[in-house]
Amino acid sequence: VESGPGRANLLAVSGQSDRRSMLWMSHADVVPPGDEKAWTHPPFSAARVNGRIHGRGSNDSKMLVAATVFSQACLSRLGLPAGGTLKIAVGADEEVGGELGFGWLLENRAEFLRSDMAICEGGGECLGVFSGNVPTIAVGIGEKGRYEVTFTAHSEGGHACVPWGVDNPIRRIMELLAKIDAWQPGLDTRAPVFKSVGRWIGMDKTITTGNVEDAIELMDKRSAMLGSSLRGQSRMTLTPTMINSGEKSNAIPTSASLVCDSRLLPGQGLEDLEKIILQI
């Protein structure tokens, strides 16, 4: 079903429609590849090298799309599932907001999306084998929220050959970058995973804000991926991603802007982010 020119959402269903249902969700769009000449393999070639597929979005999230579609095709040919309904929804737009993907599907295909359980990107991931030699599977019950933060510095500008006495906005953005880099976010261990992670790594103590960094360092030795995830689940982030300034190399610009990506923990809101920005 098309939500716009060149934006097609894929919907598929198999099994018994009058039984309990499960929805597998994914998205087919990708973030821009940047300078395509800088890629070892062309970003949209899906080059296969040493058993791996190289290309923009091969992991996020075309890998998941391929796995779910292939799995459902195999199950359907076997007449499965026999005790319920399996549905797949692949959104045409996720990386730029979802308006033409699941936003559009929610408005136009809400009944299809209705299900007893849904598994989306990152759901059901195996975190590793820990205590008792039992695989540990992630079940997400919350999600970080995102804000895009833009800082703008203004100046009267001037000619680059006489820079003295001019408040160059680029320098002010550089100073801001240094402050963001030095900022230490407050730690939070309320996520349920911290009630379990201690015994995975042999820690007898309850994980608190006082020892969570030590726990993460221990986890890094077992699973760098999970260690990184725990860092994300224990703090807000404010990450510089884009800088824009100037129109000509011989002119001091009248403005400079810095765009940051901020991820907030469940329970945090805009007020919490604004407090951090004012402190920085």
PDB file of C-alpha atoms in Angstrom:
ATOM      1  CA  VAL A   1       0.000   0.000   0.000  1.00  0.00           C
ATOM      2  CA  GLU A   2       1.521   3.301  -1.100  1.00  0.00           C
ATOM      3  CA  SER A   3       1.521   6.264   1.254  1.00  0.00           C
ATOM      4  CA  GLY A   4       3.189   8.529  -1.278  1.00  0.00           C
ATOM      5  CA  PRO A   5       5.175   8.467  -4.540  1.00  0.00           C
ATOM      6  CA  GLY A   6       7.843   5.786  -4.214  1.00  0.00           C
ATOM      7  CA  ARG A   7       6.810   5.035  -0.623  1.00  0.00           C
ATOM      8  CA  ALA A   8       5.286   1.564  -0.411  1.00  0.00           C
ATOM      9  CA  ASN A   9       4.421  -0.170   2.855  1.00  0.00           C
ATOM     10  CA  LEU A  10       4.383  -3.976   2.777  1.00  0.00           C
ATOM     11  CA  LEU A  11       1.549  -5.826   4.561  1.00  0.00           C
ATOM     12  CA  ALA A  12       1.306  -9.623   4.672  1.00  0.00           C
ATOM     13  CA  VAL A  13      -0.722 -12.118   6.681  1.00  0.00           C
ATOM     14  CA  SER A  14      -0.883 -15.894   7.126  1.00  0.00           C
ATOM     15  CA  GLY A  15      -2.561 -18.357   9.477  1.00  0.00           C
ATOM     16  CA  GLN A  16      -6.017 -18.380  11.070  1.00  0.00           C
ATOM     17  CA  SER A  17      -7.529 -14.889  11.112  1.00  0.00           C
ATOM     18  CA  ASP A  18     -10.000 -15.662  13.912  1.00  0.00           C
ATOM     19  CA  ARG A  19      -7.259 -16.597  16.433  1.00  0.00           C
ATOM     20  CA  ARG A  20      -4.707 -14.699  18.473  1.00  0.00           C
ATOM     21  CA  SER A  21      -2.333 -12.642  16.342  1.00  0.00           C
ATOM     22  CA  MET A  22       1.300 -11.605  16.315  1.00  0.00           C
ATOM     23  CA  LEU A  23       2.679  -8.667  14.319  1.00  0.00           C
ATOM     24  CA  TRP A  24       6.275  -8.472  13.087  1.00  0.00           C
ATOM     25  CA  MET A  25       7.278  -4.874  12.393  1.00  0.00           C
ATOM     26  CA  SER A  26      10.185  -3.411  10.459  1.00  0.00           C
ATOM     27  CA  HIS A  27      11.081  -0.589   8.073  1.00  0.00           C
ATOM     28  CA  ALA A  28      12.632  -0.514   4.618  1.00  0.00           C
ATOM     29  CA  ASP A  29      14.068   3.023   4.412  1.00  0.00           C
ATOM     30  CA  VAL A  30      17.612   3.948   5.430  1.00  0.00           C
ATOM     31  CA  VAL A  31      19.558   7.012   6.520  1.00  0.00           C
ATOM     32  CA  PRO A  32      21.434   8.900   3.753  1.00  0.00           C
ATOM     33  CA  PRO A  33      24.735   7.266   2.722  1.00  0.00           C
ATOM     34  CA  GLY A  34      26.759  10.484   2.669  1.00  0.00           C
ATOM     35  CA  ASP A  35      29.641  10.590   0.179  1.00  0.00           C
ATOM     36  CA  GLU A  36      29.129   7.411  -1.845  1.00  0.00           C
ATOM     37  CA  LYS A  37      32.732   7.581  -3.114  1.00  0.00           C
ATOM     38  CA  ALA A  38      33.957   7.127   0.465  1.00  0.00           C
ATOM     39  CA  TRP A  39      32.373   3.666   0.693  1.00  0.00           C
ATOM     40  CA  THR A  40      34.540   0.576   0.226  1.00  0.00           C
ATOM     41  CA  HIS A  41      31.533  -1.018  -1.476  1.00  0.00           C
ATOM     42  CA  PRO A  42      28.812   1.085  -3.151  1.00  0.00           C
ATOM     43  CA  PRO A  43      26.158   1.722  -0.463  1.00  0.00           C
ATOM     44  CA  PHE A  44      23.264   0.396  -2.559  1.00  0.00           C
ATOM     45  CA  SER A  45      25.051  -2.515  -4.223  1.00  0.00           C
ATOM     46  CA  ALA A  46      24.356  -5.147  -1.526  1.00  0.00           C
ATOM     47  CA  ALA A  47      27.848  -6.467  -2.298  1.00  0.00           C
ATOM     48  CA  ARG A  48      28.465  -9.942  -0.858  1.00  0.00           C
ATOM     49  CA  VAL A  49      32.000 -10.275   0.525  1.00  0.00           C
ATOM     50  CA  ASN A  50      33.272 -13.023   2.853  1.00  0.00           C
ATOM     51  CA  GLY A  51      29.768 -14.130   3.758  1.00  0.00           C
ATOM     52  CA  ARG A  52      28.507 -10.647   4.597  1.00  0.00           C
ATOM     53  CA  ILE A  53      26.246  -8.230   2.731  1.00  0.00           C
ATOM     54  CA  HIS A  54      27.637  -4.688   2.587  1.00  0.00           C
ATOM     55  CA  GLY A  55      25.462  -1.661   2.001  1.00  0.00           C
ATOM     56  CA  ARG A  56      23.517   1.152   3.623  1.00  0.00           C
ATOM     57  CA  GLY A  57      20.736  -0.364   5.678  1.00  0.00           C
ATOM     58  CA  SER A  58      21.925  -3.959   5.373  1.00  0.00           C
ATOM     59  CA  ASN A  59      21.657  -4.131   9.162  1.00  0.00           C
ATOM     60  CA  ASP A  60      19.200  -1.303   9.887  1.00  0.00           C
ATOM     61  CA  SER A  61      16.812  -2.594   8.894  1.00  0.00           C
ATOM     62  CA  LYS A  62      16.780  -4.519   5.617  1.00  0.00           C
ATOM     63  CA  MET A  63      18.283  -7.522   7.397  1.00  0.00           C
ATOM     64  CA  LEU A  64      15.202  -7.704   9.614  1.00  0.00           C
ATOM     65  CA  VAL A  65      12.881  -7.183   6.644  1.00  0.00           C
ATOM     66  CA  ALA A  66      14.514 -10.054   4.756  1.00  0.00           C
ATOM     67  CA  ALA A  67      14.418 -12.372   7.774  1.00  0.00           C
ATOM     68  CA  THR A  68      10.761 -11.733   8.593  1.00  0.00           C
ATOM     69  CA  VAL A  69       9.504 -11.951   5.015  1.00  0.00           C
ATOM     70  CA  PHE A  70      11.477 -15.151   4.341  1.00  0.00           C
ATOM     71  CA  SER A  71      10.307 -16.703   7.619  1.00  0.00           C
ATOM     72  CA  GLN A  72       6.673 -15.915   6.945  1.00  0.00           C
ATOM     73  CA  ALA A  73       6.916 -17.279   3.410  1.00  0.00           C
ATOM     74  CA  CYS A  74       8.312 -20.571   4.741  1.00  0.00           C
ATOM     75  CA  LEU A  75       5.649 -20.826   7.457  1.00  0.00           C
ATOM     76  CA  SER A  76       2.872 -20.028   5.022  1.00  0.00           C
ATOM     77  CA  ARG A  77       3.978 -22.796   2.624  1.00  0.00           C
ATOM     78  CA  LEU A  78       3.780 -25.215   5.559  1.00  0.00           C
ATOM     79  CA  GLY A  79       0.277 -24.052   6.414  1.00  0.00           C
ATOM     80  CA  LEU A  80       1.487 -22.306   9.586  1.00  0.00           C
ATOM     81  CA  PRO A  81       0.744 -20.863  11.994  1.00  0.00           C
ATOM     82  CA  ALA A  82      -2.112 -23.256  12.658  1.00  0.00           C
ATOM     83  CA  GLY A  83      -3.188 -21.765  15.960  1.00  0.00           C
ATOM     84  CA  GLY A  84      -3.230 -18.067  15.188  1.00  0.00           C
ATOM     85  CA  THR A  85      -2.381 -15.266  12.782  1.00  0.00           C
ATOM     86  CA  LEU A  86       1.043 -13.969  11.793  1.00  0.00           C
ATOM     87  CA  LYS A  87       1.147 -10.507  10.271  1.00  0.00           C
ATOM     88  CA  ILE A  88       4.043  -8.521   8.828  1.00  0.00           C
ATOM     89  CA  ALA A  89       4.136  -4.755   8.398  1.00  0.00           C
ATOM     90  CA  VAL A  90       7.154  -3.113   6.766  1.00  0.00           C
ATOM     91  CA  GLY A  91       7.045   0.685   6.956  1.00  0.00           C
ATOM     92  CA  ALA A  92       8.239   2.837   4.095  1.00  0.00           C
ATOM     93  CA  ASP A  93       9.474   5.569   6.407  1.00  0.00           C
ATOM     94  CA  GLU A  94      11.092   5.337   9.834  1.00  0.00           C
ATOM     95  CA  GLU A  95      14.381   7.192   9.663  1.00  0.00           C
ATOM     96  CA  VAL A  96      12.767  10.577   8.995  1.00  0.00           C
ATOM     97  CA  GLY A  97       9.818  10.395  11.358  1.00  0.00           C
ATOM     98  CA  GLY A  98       7.458   7.637  10.264  1.00  0.00           C
ATOM     99  CA  GLU A  99       4.736   9.839   8.783  1.00  0.00           C
ATOM    100  CA  LEU A 100       4.666   7.822   5.551  1.00  0.00           C
ATOM    101  CA  GLY A 101       5.286   4.534   7.360  1.00  0.00           C
ATOM    102  CA  PHE A 102       3.586   3.468  10.573  1.00  0.00           C
ATOM    103  CA  GLY A 103       2.075   6.912  11.060  1.00  0.00           C
ATOM    104  CA  TRP A 104       0.250   6.520   7.758  1.00  0.00           C
ATOM    105  CA  LEU A 105      -0.586   2.867   8.468  1.00  0.00           C
ATOM    106  CA  LEU A 106      -2.073   3.807  11.839  1.00  0.00           C
ATOM    107  CA  GLU A 107      -4.413   6.249  10.119  1.00  0.00           C
ATOM    108  CA  ASN A 108      -5.271   4.087   7.107  1.00  0.00           C
ATOM    109  CA  ARG A 109      -4.736   0.438   8.125  1.00  0.00           C
ATOM    110  CA  ALA A 110      -5.311   0.516  11.891  1.00  0.00           C
ATOM    111  CA  GLU A 111      -7.297  -2.723  11.915  1.00  0.00           C
ATOM    112  CA  PHE A 112      -4.438  -4.597  10.253  1.00  0.00           C
ATOM    113  CA  LEU A 113      -1.995  -3.351  12.894  1.00  0.00           C
ATOM    114  CA  ARG A 114      -4.250  -4.440  15.740  1.00  0.00           C
ATOM    115  CA  SER A 115      -2.703  -7.547  17.311  1.00  0.00           C
ATOM    116  CA  ASP A 116      -2.207  -9.368  20.602  1.00  0.00           C
ATOM    117  CA  MET A 117       1.562  -8.996  20.451  1.00  0.00           C
ATOM    118  CA  ALA A 118       4.044  -7.087  18.318  1.00  0.00           C
ATOM    119  CA  ILE A 119       7.793  -7.563  17.835  1.00  0.00           C
ATOM    120  CA  CYS A 120       9.654  -4.641  16.332  1.00  0.00           C
ATOM    121  CA  GLU A 121      13.226  -3.757  15.441  1.00  0.00           C
ATOM    122  CA  GLY A 122      15.537  -4.964  18.221  1.00  0.00           C
ATOM    123  CA  GLY A 123      12.875  -7.025  19.960  1.00  0.00           C
ATOM    124  CA  GLY A 124      13.710 -10.518  21.198  1.00  0.00           C
ATOM    125  CA  GLU A 125      17.461 -10.035  20.871  1.00  0.00           C
ATOM    126  CA  CYS A 126      19.727 -12.590  22.566  1.00  0.00           C
ATOM    127  CA  LEU A 127      22.023 -10.720  24.946  1.00  0.00           C
ATOM    128  CA  GLY A 128      24.327 -13.649  25.543  1.00  0.00           C
ATOM    129  CA  VAL A 129      24.685 -16.754  27.706  1.00  0.00           C
ATOM    130  CA  PHE A 130      25.255 -15.994  31.371  1.00  0.00           C
ATOM    131  CA  SER A 131      24.397 -17.729  34.673  1.00  0.00           C
ATOM    132  CA  GLY A 132      23.297 -21.355  34.373  1.00  0.00           C
ATOM    133  CA  ASN A 133      24.411 -21.442  30.720  1.00  0.00           C
ATOM    134  CA  VAL A 134      20.966 -20.119  29.748  1.00  0.00           C
ATOM    135  CA  PRO A 135      20.524 -17.617  26.896  1.00  0.00           C
ATOM    136  CA  THR A 136      19.271 -14.219  28.042  1.00  0.00           C
ATOM    137  CA  ILE A 137      16.614 -12.654  25.805  1.00  0.00           C
ATOM    138  CA  ALA A 138      15.708  -8.963  25.871  1.00  0.00           C
ATOM    139  CA  VAL A 139      12.075  -7.947  26.264  1.00  0.00           C
ATOM    140  CA  GLY A 140      11.653  -4.201  25.879  1.00  0.00           C
ATOM    141  CA  ILE A 141       9.068  -2.512  28.112  1.00  0.00           C
ATOM    142  CA  GLY A 142      10.146   1.059  27.469  1.00  0.00           C
ATOM    143  CA  GLU A 143      11.853   3.172  24.859  1.00  0.00           C
ATOM    144  CA  LYS A 144      14.048   6.229  24.941  1.00  0.00           C
ATOM    145  CA  GLY A 145      12.450   9.378  23.577  1.00  0.00           C
ATOM    146  CA  ARG A 146      14.195  11.689  21.132  1.00  0.00           C
ATOM    147  CA  TYR A 147      14.517  15.434  20.827  1.00  0.00           C
ATOM    148  CA  GLU A 148      16.453  17.312  18.166  1.00  0.00           C
ATOM    149  CA  VAL A 149      18.157  20.287  19.786  1.00  0.00           C
ATOM    150  CA  THR A 150      19.465  23.235  17.771  1.00  0.00           C
ATOM    151  CA  PHE A 151      21.827  25.845  19.231  1.00  0.00           C
ATOM    152  CA  THR A 152      22.363  29.050  17.235  1.00  0.00           C
ATOM    153  CA  ALA A 153      24.994  31.746  17.834  1.00  0.00           C
ATOM    154  CA  HIS A 154      24.561  35.165  16.189  1.00  0.00           C
ATOM    155  CA  SER A 155      27.054  37.890  15.292  1.00  0.00           C
ATOM    156  CA  GLU A 156      27.249  41.141  13.340  1.00  0.00           C
ATOM    157  CA  GLY A 157      29.688  39.414  10.979  1.00  0.00           C
ATOM    158  CA  GLY A 158      32.548  41.107   9.186  1.00  0.00           C
ATOM    159  CA  HIS A 159      35.440  40.646   6.788  1.00  0.00           C
ATOM    160  CA  ALA A 160      37.796  37.766   7.528  1.00  0.00           C
ATOM    161  CA  CYS A 161      40.897  39.965   7.053  1.00  0.00           C
ATOM    162  CA  VAL A 162      39.976  42.029  10.143  1.00  0.00           C
ATOM    163  CA  PRO A 163      38.738  39.391  12.637  1.00  0.00           C
ATOM    164  CA  TRP A 164      39.663  41.357  15.794  1.00  0.00           C
ATOM    165  CA  GLY A 165      36.794  42.835  17.716  1.00  0.00           C
ATOM    166  CA  VAL A 166      34.246  40.530  16.063  1.00  0.00           C
ATOM    167  CA  ASP A 167      32.333  37.961  18.114  1.00  0.00           C
ATOM    168  CA  ASN A 168      32.799  35.047  15.725  1.00  0.00           C
ATOM    169  CA  PRO A 169      29.790  32.700  16.126  1.00  0.00           C
ATOM    170  CA  ILE A 170      31.897  29.698  15.093  1.00  0.00           C
ATOM    171  CA  ARG A 171      34.135  30.186  18.132  1.00  0.00           C
ATOM    172  CA  ARG A 172      31.065  30.329  20.355  1.00  0.00           C
ATOM    173  CA  ILE A 173      29.853  27.028  18.903  1.00  0.00           C
ATOM    174  CA  MET A 174      33.326  25.569  19.543  1.00  0.00           C
ATOM    175  CA  GLU A 175      33.081  26.652  23.185  1.00  0.00           C
ATOM    176  CA  LEU A 176      29.630  25.062  23.403  1.00  0.00           C
ATOM    177  CA  LEU A 177      30.976  21.811  21.947  1.00  0.00           C
ATOM    178  CA  ALA A 178      33.658  21.715  24.633  1.00  0.00           C
ATOM    179  CA  LYS A 179      31.012  22.187  27.342  1.00  0.00           C
ATOM    180  CA  ILE A 180      28.823  19.419  25.914  1.00  0.00           C
ATOM    181  CA  ASP A 181      31.847  17.137  25.724  1.00  0.00           C
ATOM    182  CA  ALA A 182      32.650  17.835  29.392  1.00  0.00           C
ATOM    183  CA  TRP A 183      29.027  17.341  30.554  1.00  0.00           C
ATOM    184  CA  GLN A 184      28.482  14.347  32.796  1.00  0.00           C
ATOM    185  CA  PRO A 185      24.881  13.084  32.649  1.00  0.00           C
ATOM    186  CA  GLY A 186      23.141  11.971  35.812  1.00  0.00           C
ATOM    187  CA  LEU A 187      22.954   8.191  36.211  1.00  0.00           C
ATOM    188  CA  ASP A 188      19.702   6.266  36.562  1.00  0.00           C
ATOM    189  CA  THR A 189      19.368   2.555  37.354  1.00  0.00           C
ATOM    190  CA  ARG A 190      15.577   2.271  37.518  1.00  0.00           C
ATOM    191  CA  ALA A 191      15.404   0.177  34.325  1.00  0.00           C
ATOM    192  CA  PRO A 192      14.393  -3.407  35.315  1.00  0.00           C
ATOM    193  CA  VAL A 193      17.474  -4.868  33.607  1.00  0.00           C
ATOM    194  CA  PHE A 194      19.667  -3.561  36.433  1.00  0.00           C
ATOM    195  CA  LYS A 195      17.889  -5.877  38.867  1.00  0.00           C
ATOM    196  CA  SER A 196      19.298  -8.861  36.962  1.00  0.00           C
ATOM    197  CA  VAL A 197      22.538  -7.782  35.375  1.00  0.00           C
ATOM    198  CA  GLY A 198      24.565  -8.065  38.595  1.00  0.00           C
ATOM    199  CA  ARG A 199      24.311 -11.840  38.826  1.00  0.00           C
ATOM    200  CA  TRP A 200      25.151 -12.208  35.127  1.00  0.00           C
ATOM    201  CA  ILE A 201      28.605 -10.796  35.776  1.00  0.00           C
ATOM    202  CA  GLY A 202      29.138 -12.225  39.252  1.00  0.00           C
ATOM    203  CA  MET A 203      28.374  -9.094  41.280  1.00  0.00           C
ATOM    204  CA  ASP A 204      26.713  -9.779  44.623  1.00  0.00           C
ATOM    205  CA  LYS A 205      25.689  -6.165  45.143  1.00  0.00           C
ATOM    206  CA  THR A 206      22.515  -4.498  43.908  1.00  0.00           C
ATOM    207  CA  ILE A 207      23.259  -2.278  40.909  1.00  0.00           C
ATOM    208  CA  THR A 208      22.891   1.367  41.932  1.00  0.00           C
ATOM    209  CA  THR A 209      23.980   4.717  40.544  1.00  0.00           C
ATOM    210  CA  GLY A 210      27.044   4.366  42.753  1.00  0.00           C
ATOM    211  CA  ASN A 211      28.371   1.176  41.163  1.00  0.00           C
ATOM    212  CA  VAL A 212      26.687   1.024  37.760  1.00  0.00           C
ATOM    213  CA  GLU A 213      29.840   2.201  35.963  1.00  0.00           C
ATOM    214  CA  ASP A 214      31.823  -0.640  37.553  1.00  0.00           C
ATOM    215  CA  ALA A 215      29.110  -3.093  36.488  1.00  0.00           C
ATOM    216  CA  ILE A 216      29.213  -1.807  32.921  1.00  0.00           C
ATOM    217  CA  GLU A 217      32.995  -2.188  32.774  1.00  0.00           C
ATOM    218  CA  LEU A 218      32.631  -5.807  33.881  1.00  0.00           C
ATOM    219  CA  MET A 219      29.903  -6.357  31.291  1.00  0.00           C
ATOM    220  CA  ASP A 220      32.130  -4.862  28.569  1.00  0.00           C
ATOM    221  CA  LYS A 221      34.481  -7.812  29.096  1.00  0.00           C
ATOM    222  CA  ARG A 222      31.626 -10.271  28.542  1.00  0.00           C
ATOM    223  CA  SER A 223      29.659  -8.440  25.872  1.00  0.00           C
ATOM    224  CA  ALA A 224      30.678  -5.043  24.506  1.00  0.00           C
ATOM    225  CA  MET A 225      27.260  -4.755  22.823  1.00  0.00           C
ATOM    226  CA  LEU A 226      25.386  -5.242  26.085  1.00  0.00           C
ATOM    227  CA  GLY A 227      27.780  -2.953  27.929  1.00  0.00           C
ATOM    228  CA  SER A 228      26.984  -0.215  25.420  1.00  0.00           C
ATOM    229  CA  SER A 229      23.259  -0.899  25.815  1.00  0.00           C
ATOM    230  CA  LEU A 230      23.509  -0.563  29.603  1.00  0.00           C
ATOM    231  CA  ARG A 231      25.257   2.782  29.214  1.00  0.00           C
ATOM    232  CA  GLY A 232      22.349   3.962  27.122  1.00  0.00           C
ATOM    233  CA  GLN A 233      19.782   2.634  29.594  1.00  0.00           C
ATOM    234  CA  SER A 234      21.389   4.438  32.529  1.00  0.00           C
ATOM    235  CA  ARG A 235      21.659   8.009  31.239  1.00  0.00           C
ATOM    236  CA  MET A 236      20.377  10.755  28.990  1.00  0.00           C
ATOM    237  CA  THR A 237      22.539  11.587  25.978  1.00  0.00           C
ATOM    238  CA  LEU A 238      23.156  14.835  24.100  1.00  0.00           C
ATOM    239  CA  THR A 239      25.212  14.142  20.975  1.00  0.00           C
ATOM    240  CA  PRO A 240      26.425  16.793  18.472  1.00  0.00           C
ATOM    241  CA  THR A 241      25.614  15.620  14.935  1.00  0.00           C
ATOM    242  CA  MET A 242      25.546  18.613  12.545  1.00  0.00           C
ATOM    243  CA  ILE A 243      27.231  22.030  12.270  1.00  0.00           C
ATOM    244  CA  ASN A 244      26.294  24.734   9.780  1.00  0.00           C
ATOM    245  CA  SER A 245      27.775  28.183   9.260  1.00  0.00           C
ATOM    246  CA  GLY A 246      29.002  30.651   6.678  1.00  0.00           C
ATOM    247  CA  GLU A 247      28.413  31.369   3.008  1.00  0.00           C
ATOM    248  CA  LYS A 248      31.860  32.471   1.830  1.00  0.00           C
ATOM    249  CA  SER A 249      35.370  31.764   3.069  1.00  0.00           C
ATOM    250  CA  ASN A 250      36.430  35.438   3.329  1.00  0.00           C
ATOM    251  CA  ALA A 251      33.472  36.552   5.462  1.00  0.00           C
ATOM    252  CA  ILE A 252      32.941  36.065   9.180  1.00  0.00           C
ATOM    253  CA  PRO A 253      29.463  34.559   9.355  1.00  0.00           C
ATOM    254  CA  THR A 254      26.537  36.248  11.052  1.00  0.00           C
ATOM    255  CA  SER A 255      25.360  32.966  12.568  1.00  0.00           C
ATOM    256  CA  ALA A 256      26.414  29.408  13.295  1.00  0.00           C
ATOM    257  CA  SER A 257      24.255  26.495  14.376  1.00  0.00           C
ATOM    258  CA  LEU A 258      24.852  23.182  16.095  1.00  0.00           C
ATOM    259  CA  VAL A 259      22.319  20.359  15.942  1.00  0.00           C
ATOM    260  CA  CYS A 260      22.321  17.671  18.629  1.00  0.00           C
ATOM    261  CA  ASP A 261      20.461  14.400  19.014  1.00  0.00           C
ATOM    262  CA  SER A 262      19.161  13.908  22.558  1.00  0.00           C
ATOM    263  CA  ARG A 263      17.775  10.630  23.921  1.00  0.00           C
ATOM    264  CA  LEU A 264      15.750  10.714  27.127  1.00  0.00           C
ATOM    265  CA  LEU A 265      15.083   7.809  29.462  1.00  0.00           C
ATOM    266  CA  PRO A 266      11.511   6.630  30.062  1.00  0.00           C
ATOM    267  CA  GLY A 267      10.032   9.009  32.623  1.00  0.00           C
ATOM    268  CA  GLN A 268      12.147  11.973  31.539  1.00  0.00           C
ATOM    269  CA  GLY A 269      10.609  14.842  29.614  1.00  0.00           C
ATOM    270  CA  LEU A 270      11.313  18.146  27.908  1.00  0.00           C
ATOM    271  CA  GLU A 271      11.654  19.897  31.262  1.00  0.00           C
ATOM    272  CA  ASP A 272      14.529  17.588  32.235  1.00  0.00           C
ATOM    273  CA  LEU A 273      16.308  18.273  28.953  1.00  0.00           C
ATOM    274  CA  GLU A 274      15.842  22.035  29.282  1.00  0.00           C
ATOM    275  CA  LYS A 275      17.423  21.943  32.762  1.00  0.00           C
ATOM    276  CA  ILE A 276      20.475  20.183  31.318  1.00  0.00           C
ATOM    277  CA  ILE A 277      20.775  22.686  28.481  1.00  0.00           C
ATOM    278  CA  LEU A 278      20.640  25.627  30.884  1.00  0.00           C
ATOM    279  CA  GLN A 279      23.348  24.016  33.032  1.00  0.00           C
ATOM    280  CA  ILE A 280      25.614  23.519  30.036  1.00  0.00           C
TER     281      ILE A 280
END
